Each structure stands twice: as C-alpha cells, then as structure tokens.
PDB file of C-alpha atoms and ligand atoms in Angstrom:
ATOM      1  CA  MET A   1     -30.294  22.351  -1.748  1.00  0.00           C
ATOM      2  CA  ALA A   2     -28.031  20.624  -4.232  1.00  0.00           C
ATOM      3  CA  ILE A   3     -28.936  17.300  -5.624  1.00  0.00           C
ATOM      4  CA  ILE A   4     -26.411  14.685  -4.565  1.00  0.00           C
ATOM      5  CA  LEU A   5     -24.270  12.716  -7.062  1.00  0.00           C
ATOM      6  CA  ASP A   6     -24.628   9.357  -6.048  1.00  0.00           C
ATOM      7  CA  GLY A   7     -21.619   7.116  -6.966  1.00  0.00           C
ATOM      8  CA  LYS A   8     -22.605   4.200  -5.107  1.00  0.00           C
ATOM      9  CA  ASN A   9     -25.949   3.613  -6.913  1.00  0.00           C
ATOM     10  CA  LEU A  10     -24.191   4.411 -10.420  1.00  0.00           C
ATOM     11  CA  ARG A  11     -21.574   1.710  -9.386  1.00  0.00           C
ATOM     12  CA  ASP A  12     -24.205  -0.876  -8.469  1.00  0.00           C
ATOM     13  CA  LYS A  13     -25.693  -0.150 -11.926  1.00  0.00           C
ATOM     14  CA  ILE A  14     -22.684  -0.497 -13.989  1.00  0.00           C
ATOM     15  CA  LEU A  15     -21.287  -3.645 -12.159  1.00  0.00           C
ATOM     16  CA  ALA A  16     -24.605  -5.545 -12.642  1.00  0.00           C
ATOM     17  CA  GLU A  17     -24.118  -4.873 -16.162  1.00  0.00           C
ATOM     18  CA  LEU A  18     -20.696  -5.756 -16.225  1.00  0.00           C
ATOM     19  CA  LYS A  19     -21.090  -8.740 -14.404  1.00  0.00           C
ATOM     20  CA  GLU A  20     -23.736 -10.018 -16.806  1.00  0.00           C
ATOM     21  CA  LYS A  21     -21.184  -9.390 -19.624  1.00  0.00           C
ATOM     22  CA  ILE A  22     -18.401 -11.400 -17.934  1.00  0.00           C
ATOM     23  CA  ASP A  23     -20.804 -14.172 -17.229  1.00  0.00           C
ATOM     24  CA  THR A  24     -20.959 -14.853 -20.952  1.00  0.00           C
ATOM     25  CA  TYR A  25     -17.205 -15.196 -21.298  1.00  0.00           C
ATOM     26  CA  GLU A  26     -15.612 -18.483 -21.308  1.00  0.00           C
ATOM     27  CA  LYS A  27     -12.417 -17.255 -20.154  1.00  0.00           C
ATOM     28  CA  LYS A  28     -12.539 -14.662 -17.509  1.00  0.00           C
ATOM     29  CA  PRO A  29     -10.134 -11.653 -17.182  1.00  0.00           C
ATOM     30  CA  THR A  30      -7.289 -11.610 -14.644  1.00  0.00           C
ATOM     31  CA  LEU A  31      -6.276  -8.312 -12.764  1.00  0.00           C
ATOM     32  CA  VAL A  32      -3.070  -8.567 -10.959  1.00  0.00           C
ATOM     33  CA  VAL A  33      -2.536  -5.824  -8.347  1.00  0.00           C
ATOM     34  CA  ILE A  34       0.957  -5.207  -6.738  1.00  0.00           C
ATOM     35  CA  LEU A  35       1.241  -3.701  -3.269  1.00  0.00           C
ATOM     36  CA  VAL A  36       4.342  -2.953  -1.880  1.00  0.00           C
ATOM     37  CA  GLY A  37       4.680  -2.164   2.059  1.00  0.00           C
ATOM     38  CA  GLU A  38       1.832  -1.915   4.665  1.00  0.00           C
ATOM     39  CA  ASN A  39       0.364   1.940   3.830  1.00  0.00           C
ATOM     40  CA  PRO A  40      -3.012   1.167   5.782  1.00  0.00           C
ATOM     41  CA  ALA A  41      -5.046   3.175   3.302  1.00  0.00           C
ATOM     42  CA  SER A  42      -3.459   1.243   0.319  1.00  0.00           C
ATOM     43  CA  GLN A  43      -4.316  -1.884   1.896  1.00  0.00           C
ATOM     44  CA  ILE A  44      -7.897  -0.820   2.231  1.00  0.00           C
ATOM     45  CA  TYR A  45      -8.242   0.162  -1.649  1.00  0.00           C
ATOM     46  CA  VAL A  46      -6.532  -2.926  -2.778  1.00  0.00           C
ATOM     47  CA  ASN A  47      -8.719  -5.012  -0.657  1.00  0.00           C
ATOM     48  CA  ASN A  48     -11.884  -3.268  -2.252  1.00  0.00           C
ATOM     49  CA  LYS A  49     -10.684  -3.767  -5.517  1.00  0.00           C
ATOM     50  CA  LYS A  50     -10.066  -7.471  -5.044  1.00  0.00           C
ATOM     51  CA  LYS A  51     -13.483  -7.839  -3.431  1.00  0.00           C
ATOM     52  CA  THR A  52     -15.243  -5.997  -6.278  1.00  0.00           C
ATOM     53  CA  ALA A  53     -13.418  -7.785  -8.815  1.00  0.00           C
ATOM     54  CA  GLU A  54     -14.379 -11.137  -7.546  1.00  0.00           C
ATOM     55  CA  LYS A  55     -18.096 -10.035  -7.092  1.00  0.00           C
ATOM     56  CA  ILE A  56     -18.462  -9.522 -10.611  1.00  0.00           C
ATOM     57  CA  GLY A  57     -16.482 -12.734 -12.045  1.00  0.00           C
ATOM     58  CA  ILE A  58     -13.040 -11.104 -12.801  1.00  0.00           C
ATOM     59  CA  ASN A  59      -9.946 -13.182 -11.345  1.00  0.00           C
ATOM     60  CA  SER A  60      -7.853 -11.223  -9.115  1.00  0.00           C
ATOM     61  CA  ILE A  61      -4.759 -11.664  -7.576  1.00  0.00           C
ATOM     62  CA  VAL A  62      -3.078  -9.388  -5.083  1.00  0.00           C
ATOM     63  CA  LEU A  63       0.769  -9.504  -4.785  1.00  0.00           C
ATOM     64  CA  ASN A  64       1.850  -8.409  -1.350  1.00  0.00           C
ATOM     65  CA  TYR A  65       5.686  -7.509  -1.189  1.00  0.00           C
ATOM     66  CA  PRO A  66       7.484  -6.057   1.951  1.00  0.00           C
ATOM     67  CA  GLU A  67       8.463  -2.455   2.296  1.00  0.00           C
ATOM     68  CA  ASN A  68      12.326  -3.349   1.661  1.00  0.00           C
ATOM     69  CA  THR A  69      11.597  -4.900  -1.976  1.00  0.00           C
ATOM     70  CA  THR A  70      13.925  -3.643  -4.360  1.00  0.00           C
ATOM     71  CA  GLU A  71      13.050  -1.872  -7.684  1.00  0.00           C
ATOM     72  CA  GLN A  72      14.887  -4.621  -9.641  1.00  0.00           C
ATOM     73  CA  GLU A  73      12.573  -7.406  -8.280  1.00  0.00           C
ATOM     74  CA  LEU A  74       9.573  -5.637  -8.862  1.00  0.00           C
ATOM     75  CA  LEU A  75      10.718  -4.989 -12.570  1.00  0.00           C
ATOM     76  CA  ASN A  76      11.209  -8.817 -12.847  1.00  0.00           C
ATOM     77  CA  LYS A  77       7.723  -9.422 -11.669  1.00  0.00           C
ATOM     78  CA  ILE A  78       6.403  -6.913 -13.847  1.00  0.00           C
ATOM     79  CA  ASN A  79       7.940  -8.338 -16.932  1.00  0.00           C
ATOM     80  CA  GLU A  80       6.917 -11.858 -15.957  1.00  0.00           C
ATOM     81  CA  LEU A  81       3.436 -10.617 -15.802  1.00  0.00           C
ATOM     82  CA  ASN A  82       3.834  -8.828 -19.089  1.00  0.00           C
ATOM     83  CA  ASN A  83       4.786 -12.200 -20.609  1.00  0.00           C
ATOM     84  CA  ASP A  84       1.960 -14.133 -18.839  1.00  0.00           C
ATOM     85  CA  ASN A  85      -0.901 -14.872 -21.273  1.00  0.00           C
ATOM     86  CA  GLU A  86      -3.296 -15.623 -18.456  1.00  0.00           C
ATOM     87  CA  VAL A  87      -2.970 -11.905 -17.063  1.00  0.00           C
ATOM     88  CA  THR A  88      -4.983  -9.096 -18.669  1.00  0.00           C
ATOM     89  CA  ALA A  89      -4.476  -6.281 -16.586  1.00  0.00           C
ATOM     90  CA  ILE A  90      -1.565  -5.095 -14.107  1.00  0.00           C
ATOM     91  CA  LEU A  91      -2.081  -2.341 -11.272  1.00  0.00           C
ATOM     92  CA  VAL A  92       0.841  -1.035  -9.147  1.00  0.00           C
ATOM     93  CA  GLN A  93      -0.678   0.401  -6.048  1.00  0.00           C
ATOM     94  CA  LEU A  94       0.666   3.972  -5.360  1.00  0.00           C
ATOM     95  CA  PRO A  95       2.465   5.457  -3.752  1.00  0.00           C
ATOM     96  CA  LEU A  96       5.283   3.324  -3.688  1.00  0.00           C
ATOM     97  CA  PRO A  97       8.340   3.145  -1.017  1.00  0.00           C
ATOM     98  CA  LYS A  98      10.463   6.148  -1.601  1.00  0.00           C
ATOM     99  CA  HIS A  99      13.548   4.111  -2.692  1.00  0.00           C
ATOM    100  CA  ILE A 100      11.496   2.587  -5.775  1.00  0.00           C
ATOM    101  CA  SER A 101      11.100   5.110  -8.998  1.00  0.00           C
ATOM    102  CA  LYS A 102       7.413   5.148  -9.583  1.00  0.00           C
ATOM    103  CA  GLU A 103       8.375   6.105 -13.096  1.00  0.00           C
ATOM    104  CA  ASN A 104      10.545   3.154 -13.938  1.00  0.00           C
ATOM    105  CA  ILE A 105       7.984   0.842 -12.434  1.00  0.00           C
ATOM    106  CA  ILE A 106       4.968   2.040 -14.536  1.00  0.00           C
ATOM    107  CA  ASN A 107       7.207   2.388 -17.827  1.00  0.00           C
ATOM    108  CA  ALA A 108       7.884  -1.513 -17.315  1.00  0.00           C
ATOM    109  CA  ILE A 109       4.107  -2.151 -17.482  1.00  0.00           C
ATOM    110  CA  ASP A 110       2.955  -3.187 -21.108  1.00  0.00           C
ATOM    111  CA  PRO A 111       0.342  -0.644 -22.312  1.00  0.00           C
ATOM    112  CA  LYS A 112      -2.068  -3.189 -23.151  1.00  0.00           C
ATOM    113  CA  LYS A 113      -2.085  -4.292 -19.686  1.00  0.00           C
ATOM    114  CA  ASP A 114      -1.935  -0.930 -17.922  1.00  0.00           C
ATOM    115  CA  VAL A 115      -5.220  -0.809 -16.494  1.00  0.00           C
ATOM    116  CA  ASP A 116      -4.504   2.699 -14.841  1.00  0.00           C
ATOM    117  CA  GLY A 117      -3.820   4.124 -18.185  1.00  0.00           C
ATOM    118  CA  PHE A 118      -0.560   5.591 -16.349  1.00  0.00           C
ATOM    119  CA  THR A 119       1.999   4.083 -18.835  1.00  0.00           C
ATOM    120  CA  PRO A 120       3.918   6.713 -21.079  1.00  0.00           C
ATOM    121  CA  TYR A 121       2.057   5.332 -24.059  1.00  0.00           C
ATOM    122  CA  ASN A 122      -1.312   5.796 -22.601  1.00  0.00           C
ATOM    123  CA  PHE A 123      -0.828   8.906 -20.816  1.00  0.00           C
ATOM    124  CA  GLY A 124       1.074  10.252 -24.264  1.00  0.00           C
ATOM    125  CA  LYS A 125      -2.189   9.191 -26.445  1.00  0.00           C
ATOM    126  CA  LEU A 126      -4.521  10.996 -23.966  1.00  0.00           C
ATOM    127  CA  PHE A 127      -2.199  14.048 -23.947  1.00  0.00           C
ATOM    128  CA  SER A 128      -2.048  14.094 -27.728  1.00  0.00           C
ATOM    129  CA  GLY A 129      -5.949  13.648 -28.143  1.00  0.00           C
ATOM    130  CA  GLU A 130      -5.611  10.052 -29.350  1.00  0.00           C
ATOM    131  CA  LYS A 131      -7.239   7.403 -27.905  1.00  0.00           C
ATOM    132  CA  PRO A 132      -5.191   5.311 -25.173  1.00  0.00           C
ATOM    133  CA  TYR A 133      -6.119   1.869 -24.657  1.00  0.00           C
ATOM    134  CA  VAL A 134      -7.881   2.726 -21.176  1.00  0.00           C
ATOM    135  CA  TYR A 135      -8.349   6.069 -19.642  1.00  0.00           C
ATOM    136  CA  PRO A 136      -7.196   6.724 -15.884  1.00  0.00           C
ATOM    137  CA  CYS A 137      -9.813   5.508 -13.335  1.00  0.00           C
ATOM    138  CA  THR A 138     -10.820   8.501 -10.896  1.00  0.00           C
ATOM    139  CA  PRO A 139     -10.996  10.989 -14.136  1.00  0.00           C
ATOM    140  CA  LYS A 140     -12.950   8.315 -15.863  1.00  0.00           C
ATOM    141  CA  GLY A 141     -15.583   7.657 -12.926  1.00  0.00           C
ATOM    142  CA  ILE A 142     -15.894  11.484 -12.432  1.00  0.00           C
ATOM    143  CA  LEU A 143     -17.122  11.749 -16.194  1.00  0.00           C
ATOM    144  CA  LEU A 144     -19.275   8.744 -16.045  1.00  0.00           C
ATOM    145  CA  LEU A 145     -20.844  10.243 -12.777  1.00  0.00           C
ATOM    146  CA  LEU A 146     -21.436  13.724 -14.655  1.00  0.00           C
ATOM    147  CA  LYS A 147     -22.900  11.937 -17.966  1.00  0.00           C
ATOM    148  CA  GLU A 148     -25.307   9.652 -15.450  1.00  0.00           C
ATOM    149  CA  TYR A 149     -26.775  13.129 -14.237  1.00  0.00           C
ATOM    150  CA  ASN A 150     -26.914  14.821 -17.804  1.00  0.00           C
ATOM    151  CA  ILE A 151     -24.100  17.557 -16.894  1.00  0.00           C
ATOM    152  CA  GLU A 152     -22.909  18.957 -19.944  1.00  0.00           C
ATOM    153  CA  VAL A 153     -19.249  20.350 -19.708  1.00  0.00           C
ATOM    154  CA  SER A 154     -18.992  21.428 -23.331  1.00  0.00           C
ATOM    155  CA  GLY A 155     -18.194  25.287 -23.253  1.00  0.00           C
ATOM    156  CA  LYS A 156     -18.255  25.369 -19.446  1.00  0.00           C
ATOM    157  CA  HIS A 157     -15.606  26.552 -17.158  1.00  0.00           C
ATOM    158  CA  VAL A 158     -14.132  23.554 -15.142  1.00  0.00           C
ATOM    159  CA  VAL A 159     -11.935  24.399 -12.452  1.00  0.00           C
ATOM    160  CA  ILE A 160      -9.523  21.382 -11.299  1.00  0.00           C
ATOM    161  CA  ILE A 161      -7.821  21.722  -8.034  1.00  0.00           C
ATOM    162  CA  GLY A 162      -4.868  19.409  -7.912  1.00  0.00           C
ATOM    163  CA  ARG A 163      -2.400  18.389 -10.777  1.00  0.00           C
ATOM    164  CA  SER A 164      -1.735  14.914  -9.842  1.00  0.00           C
ATOM    165  CA  ASN A 165      -0.787  12.196 -12.476  1.00  0.00           C
ATOM    166  CA  ILE A 166      -3.598  10.112 -10.898  1.00  0.00           C
ATOM    167  CA  VAL A 167      -6.160  12.794 -11.213  1.00  0.00           C
ATOM    168  CA  GLY A 168      -5.680  16.397 -11.872  1.00  0.00           C
ATOM    169  CA  ARG A 169      -3.580  16.060 -14.965  1.00  0.00           C
ATOM    170  CA  PRO A 170      -5.517  13.248 -16.903  1.00  0.00           C
ATOM    171  CA  LEU A 171      -8.720  15.048 -16.102  1.00  0.00           C
ATOM    172  CA  SER A 172      -7.688  18.231 -17.370  1.00  0.00           C
ATOM    173  CA  GLN A 173      -7.038  16.319 -20.607  1.00  0.00           C
ATOM    174  CA  MET A 174     -10.292  14.455 -20.660  1.00  0.00           C
ATOM    175  CA  MET A 175     -12.338  17.841 -20.082  1.00  0.00           C
ATOM    176  CA  LEU A 176     -10.612  19.196 -23.108  1.00  0.00           C
ATOM    177  CA  ASN A 177     -11.848  16.382 -25.126  1.00  0.00           C
ATOM    178  CA  GLU A 178     -15.091  17.334 -23.687  1.00  0.00           C
ATOM    179  CA  ASN A 179     -14.849  20.549 -24.898  1.00  0.00           C
ATOM    180  CA  ALA A 180     -14.598  22.406 -21.487  1.00  0.00           C
ATOM    181  CA  THR A 181     -12.709  25.566 -20.856  1.00  0.00           C
ATOM    182  CA  VAL A 182     -10.110  24.008 -18.265  1.00  0.00           C
ATOM    183  CA  THR A 183      -8.074  25.918 -15.510  1.00  0.00           C
ATOM    184  CA  VAL A 184      -5.815  23.596 -13.401  1.00  0.00           C
ATOM    185  CA  CYS A 185      -5.195  25.176  -9.742  1.00  0.00           C
ATOM    186  CA  HIS A 186      -2.603  23.991  -7.655  1.00  0.00           C
ATOM    187  CA  SER A 187      -0.418  24.736  -4.307  1.00  0.00           C
ATOM    188  CA  HIS A 188       0.930  27.723  -6.220  1.00  0.00           C
ATOM    189  CA  THR A 189      -1.963  29.259  -7.330  1.00  0.00           C
ATOM    190  CA  LYS A 190      -2.843  32.694  -6.219  1.00  0.00           C
ATOM    191  CA  ASN A 191      -6.398  33.994  -5.497  1.00  0.00           C
ATOM    192  CA  LEU A 192      -7.985  30.495  -5.525  1.00  0.00           C
ATOM    193  CA  SER A 193     -11.190  31.733  -4.565  1.00  0.00           C
ATOM    194  CA  GLU A 194     -11.140  34.177  -7.229  1.00  0.00           C
ATOM    195  CA  ILE A 195     -10.978  31.469  -9.751  1.00  0.00           C
ATOM    196  CA  THR A 196     -13.308  28.968  -8.409  1.00  0.00           C
ATOM    197  CA  LYS A 197     -16.083  31.868  -8.204  1.00  0.00           C
ATOM    198  CA  THR A 198     -16.082  31.637 -11.963  1.00  0.00           C
ATOM    199  CA  ALA A 199     -16.301  27.728 -12.138  1.00  0.00           C
ATOM    200  CA  ASP A 200     -19.306  26.203 -13.743  1.00  0.00           C
ATOM    201  CA  VAL A 201     -17.874  22.805 -12.580  1.00  0.00           C
ATOM    202  CA  ILE A 202     -15.313  22.560  -9.763  1.00  0.00           C
ATOM    203  CA  ILE A 203     -13.303  19.275  -9.108  1.00  0.00           C
ATOM    204  CA  SER A 204     -11.014  19.345  -5.946  1.00  0.00           C
ATOM    205  CA  ALA A 205      -8.690  16.578  -5.459  1.00  0.00           C
ATOM    206  CA  VAL A 206      -6.247  18.004  -2.750  1.00  0.00           C
ATOM    207  CA  GLY A 207      -7.062  15.773   0.386  1.00  0.00           C
ATOM    208  CA  LYS A 208      -7.405  18.703   2.561  1.00  0.00           C
ATOM    209  CA  ASN A 209     -10.368  20.679   3.628  1.00  0.00           C
ATOM    210  CA  ILE A 210     -10.160  23.847   1.255  1.00  0.00           C
ATOM    211  CA  ILE A 211     -13.394  24.565  -0.463  1.00  0.00           C
ATOM    212  CA  GLU A 212     -16.165  26.391   1.373  1.00  0.00           C
ATOM    213  CA  GLY A 213     -19.431  27.294   0.002  1.00  0.00           C
ATOM    214  CA  GLU A 214     -20.352  30.801   0.070  1.00  0.00           C
ATOM    215  CA  LYS A 215     -16.443  32.158  -0.425  1.00  0.00           C
ATOM    216  CA  MET A 216     -15.613  30.198  -2.929  1.00  0.00           C
ATOM    217  CA  LEU A 217     -18.339  28.611  -5.066  1.00  0.00           C
ATOM    218  CA  LYS A 218     -20.863  30.277  -7.670  1.00  0.00           C
ATOM    219  CA  SER A 219     -24.551  29.877  -7.269  1.00  0.00           C
ATOM    220  CA  GLY A 220     -25.838  26.720  -9.415  1.00  0.00           C
ATOM    221  CA  CYS A 221     -22.317  25.346  -9.763  1.00  0.00           C
ATOM    222  CA  VAL A 222     -21.457  21.640  -9.791  1.00  0.00           C
ATOM    223  CA  VAL A 223     -19.077  20.280  -7.074  1.00  0.00           C
ATOM    224  CA  VAL A 224     -16.951  17.260  -7.450  1.00  0.00           C
ATOM    225  CA  ASP A 225     -14.923  16.222  -4.162  1.00  0.00           C
ATOM    226  CA  VAL A 226     -12.259  13.706  -4.908  1.00  0.00           C
ATOM    227  CA  GLY A 227     -10.529  14.245  -1.734  1.00  0.00           C
ATOM    228  CA  ILE A 228     -10.913  11.652   1.207  1.00  0.00           C
ATOM    229  CA  PHE A 229      -9.076  11.669   4.296  1.00  0.00           C
ATOM    230  CA  LYS A 230      -9.809  11.582   8.187  1.00  0.00           C
ATOM    231  CA  ASP A 231     -10.259  14.721  10.158  1.00  0.00           C
ATOM    232  CA  SER A 232      -8.892  15.079  13.848  1.00  0.00           C
ATOM    233  CA  THR A 233     -11.731  13.375  15.064  1.00  0.00           C
ATOM    234  CA  GLY A 234     -11.220  10.490  12.876  1.00  0.00           C
ATOM    235  CA  ARG A 235     -14.409  11.481  10.815  1.00  0.00           C
ATOM    236  CA  THR A 236     -14.177  10.660   7.064  1.00  0.00           C
ATOM    237  CA  ARG A 237     -13.950  14.016   5.125  1.00  0.00           C
ATOM    238  CA  GLY A 238     -13.448  15.518   1.736  1.00  0.00           C
ATOM    239  CA  ASP A 239     -12.159  18.689   0.361  1.00  0.00           C
ATOM    240  CA  VAL A 240     -15.288  20.613   0.375  1.00  0.00           C
ATOM    241  CA  ASP A 241     -17.434  21.694   3.299  1.00  0.00           C
ATOM    242  CA  PHE A 242     -20.426  19.761   2.207  1.00  0.00           C
ATOM    243  CA  GLU A 243     -22.907  21.646   4.359  1.00  0.00           C
ATOM    244  CA  SER A 244     -22.123  25.016   3.268  1.00  0.00           C
ATOM    245  CA  ALA A 245     -21.434  24.205  -0.356  1.00  0.00           C
ATOM    246  CA  SER A 246     -24.660  22.227  -0.832  1.00  0.00           C
ATOM    247  CA  LYS A 247     -26.479  25.324  -0.089  1.00  0.00           C
ATOM    248  CA  ILE A 248     -24.953  27.053  -3.177  1.00  0.00           C
ATOM    249  CA  ALA A 249     -24.152  24.255  -5.743  1.00  0.00           C
ATOM    250  CA  SER A 250     -26.735  22.627  -7.915  1.00  0.00           C
ATOM    251  CA  TYR A 251     -24.903  19.349  -7.693  1.00  0.00           C
ATOM    252  CA  ILE A 252     -22.568  17.902  -5.373  1.00  0.00           C
ATOM    253  CA  SER A 253     -20.825  14.708  -4.959  1.00  0.00           C
ATOM    254  CA  PRO A 254     -20.537  13.224  -0.956  1.00  0.00           C
ATOM    255  CA  VAL A 255     -17.664  11.994   0.413  1.00  0.00           C
ATOM    256  CA  PRO A 256     -17.894   9.047   0.923  1.00  0.00           C
ATOM    257  CA  GLY A 257     -20.075   7.622  -1.652  1.00  0.00           C
ATOM    258  CA  GLY A 258     -19.645   9.913  -4.621  1.00  0.00           C
ATOM    259  CA  VAL A 259     -16.170   9.812  -6.698  1.00  0.00           C
ATOM    260  CA  GLY A 260     -14.763   6.848  -4.570  1.00  0.00           C
ATOM    261  CA  PRO A 261     -17.129   3.998  -5.822  1.00  0.00           C
ATOM    262  CA  MET A 262     -16.795   5.432  -9.340  1.00  0.00           C
ATOM    263  CA  THR A 263     -12.891   5.018  -9.378  1.00  0.00           C
ATOM    264  CA  ILE A 264     -13.363   1.200  -8.547  1.00  0.00           C
ATOM    265  CA  THR A 265     -16.308   1.073 -11.165  1.00  0.00           C
ATOM    266  CA  SER A 266     -13.644   2.456 -13.802  1.00  0.00           C
ATOM    267  CA  LEU A 267     -10.965  -0.122 -12.604  1.00  0.00           C
ATOM    268  CA  MET A 268     -13.684  -2.944 -13.557  1.00  0.00           C
ATOM    269  CA  LEU A 269     -14.499  -1.346 -17.002  1.00  0.00           C
ATOM    270  CA  ASN A 270     -10.890  -0.717 -17.717  1.00  0.00           C
ATOM    271  CA  THR A 271     -10.069  -4.391 -16.641  1.00  0.00           C
ATOM    272  CA  VAL A 272     -12.785  -5.747 -19.254  1.00  0.00           C
ATOM    273  CA  GLU A 273     -11.894  -3.246 -21.977  1.00  0.00           C
ATOM    274  CA  LEU A 274      -8.330  -4.659 -21.692  1.00  0.00           C
ATOM    275  CA  PHE A 275      -9.532  -8.141 -21.771  1.00  0.00           C
ATOM    276  CA  GLU A 276     -11.254  -7.352 -25.142  1.00  0.00           C
ATOM    277  CA  ILE A 277      -8.381  -5.678 -26.967  1.00  0.00           C
TER     278      ILE A 277
HETATM  279  N1  GUN B 301      -3.317   5.301  -5.436  1.00  0.00           N
HETATM  280  C1  GUN B 301      -4.460   6.091  -5.379  1.00  0.00           C
HETATM  281  N2  GUN B 301      -5.271   5.972  -6.192  1.00  0.00           N
HETATM  282  C2  GUN B 301      -4.615   5.129  -7.217  1.00  0.00           C
HETATM  283  C3  GUN B 301      -5.137   4.891  -8.392  1.00  0.00           C
HETATM  284  O1  GUN B 301      -5.901   5.093  -9.073  1.00  0.00           O
HETATM  285  N3  GUN B 301      -4.395   3.753  -9.010  1.00  0.00           N
HETATM  286  C4  GUN B 301      -3.169   3.395  -8.527  1.00  0.00           C
HETATM  287  N4  GUN B 301      -2.335   2.570  -9.173  1.00  0.00           N
HETATM  288  N5  GUN B 301      -2.771   3.728  -7.232  1.00  0.00           N
HETATM  289  C5  GUN B 301      -3.628   4.471  -6.646  1.00  0.00           C
END
C-alpha cells in the first residue's frame, strides 16, 4: 500500500514556523483578497485563506464585489491597492465573471504584490528560468510536499495532466527547474494511459475522475492528485481512483488533505516573502 502524502500535517508544521516568524514582526503583512460574484467554491476558498492568514498573524482583508462589477472598477481598486503602502499582497480570486478580462486584471497587479505569481512579469521570469518574486501557490505546494517525503524528481519522468495557468503550466517549468523530464498532457492528448504508464511521478489537475490504478499507473510511481470536486452522491473526490491507485503507487496524495492544504500554506509563505522584499 502506498504511503500517504499528508498535506495537513506539513501545513500545520510550516504554519507554526511561519507564525513564530510573523510574531517577531513589529508591522504585519497585509493580504487583500478580491472576490467577484458568488461562486460557492470560491467563497469557501477565500474564507479559508482569510481564516488561515488571521491564525498566523497576517492581516487579511476580503473585498467582495457583486457579479455585475465592471472591469474598470476592479482596475481602479487594484491601482489603489498597488499604491497603498499598507497592502503587501494582492490576490484576485479566479474565476472572474465572463465580462471581465482575467488577463487585464492580473496584468494590473504590481508584480511585487502579486502573491499568486500570475502577473506576466512573474510568469515570464519563471518561464525564462529566472527567479520570480514568488512561485504560484499550488505548484509550490506540490514541490514542498514531495520534498518533505524526500521524493527526488531529478531525471525522473514527471507527467502532468492539465495545462492551466494556475497549475499545469507553471508546474511544468518548476519541474524543469528541478531537472525532471516533463510531459504535459491535456484534453487533446492521445493515448493518455500509454503516457501515464511511463510516469515516475504523475500529477493530475483536471477536476474529473480520470486516473485508474491498474490501467494507467506504473508500479511504484508517485501520484499527486490536484483535482477536487463533488461526485453525483455529493462526496468530495479527486482525479484519481484512490483505492486502485494506492495499491500500485509508492506514494499518493489524498483528496481532501493532500494538495489543498499545501496551496493555502504556499499562499501564506508567499505573503511573507513579498512582505520581506
Ligand atoms: N482559483 C483557484 N485556484 C486559485 C489560485 O491559486 N489563485 C487564484 N487567484 N484563484 C484561484
């Protein structure tokens, strides 16, 4: 049976250390989270971010905007936050309503306050192999989790499923930085299971139950499940069929309790890193 990659345990350890560090600061970091509309999943994520920040001594402000907010209103607010010395980190929760250009909004954030690492400056630095101010939270959390279990990716075949800007794309670059051989699969990939069968490390970030143990995994591989959704019975699921995969993998991250807690942990780490610039 596979060893569980326990994101909750590592989160608690890192946040305890971070709290001690923040306790020594005279002035505290301030994270502003912008939430537009009433997407229930986003509301839960944003609440968790706020609660976690407050627990470790980070000031956290959530700005709720109605669904019909204009792009210009948001741009004005971001401009104001960029110029506010009290604000050290800005996060715009995604997805945004369709009438707002995600690119225009992200582009407007000062890269030194871009706690997601999503601005063209930070993304460009990452993709050119240079150091961004911070690395995107979910990929960073995945690397921290693998490191905690001494899982080395150098020279290994890392297969990433999903090419989103939040996970797949930045993760591919961070894995290259770690000297992995990287394959990125997506909805147009043919013969997915032939590729996943060759993976030493497989990371799935799709949001659909697509990974089955026997058919798709190599014996002893490492499985990281980024997907999270509710199935038809209302149960929280990941992309991976845990039961079959855990019989074949050497390590596996559970859903919930694997990558999710690590994303929030990375957000807190990034908030402190930006504060220290
Ligand atoms: N929506 C889902 N994940 C994320 C994330 O990491 N950052 C932001 N800003 N929005 C998200």
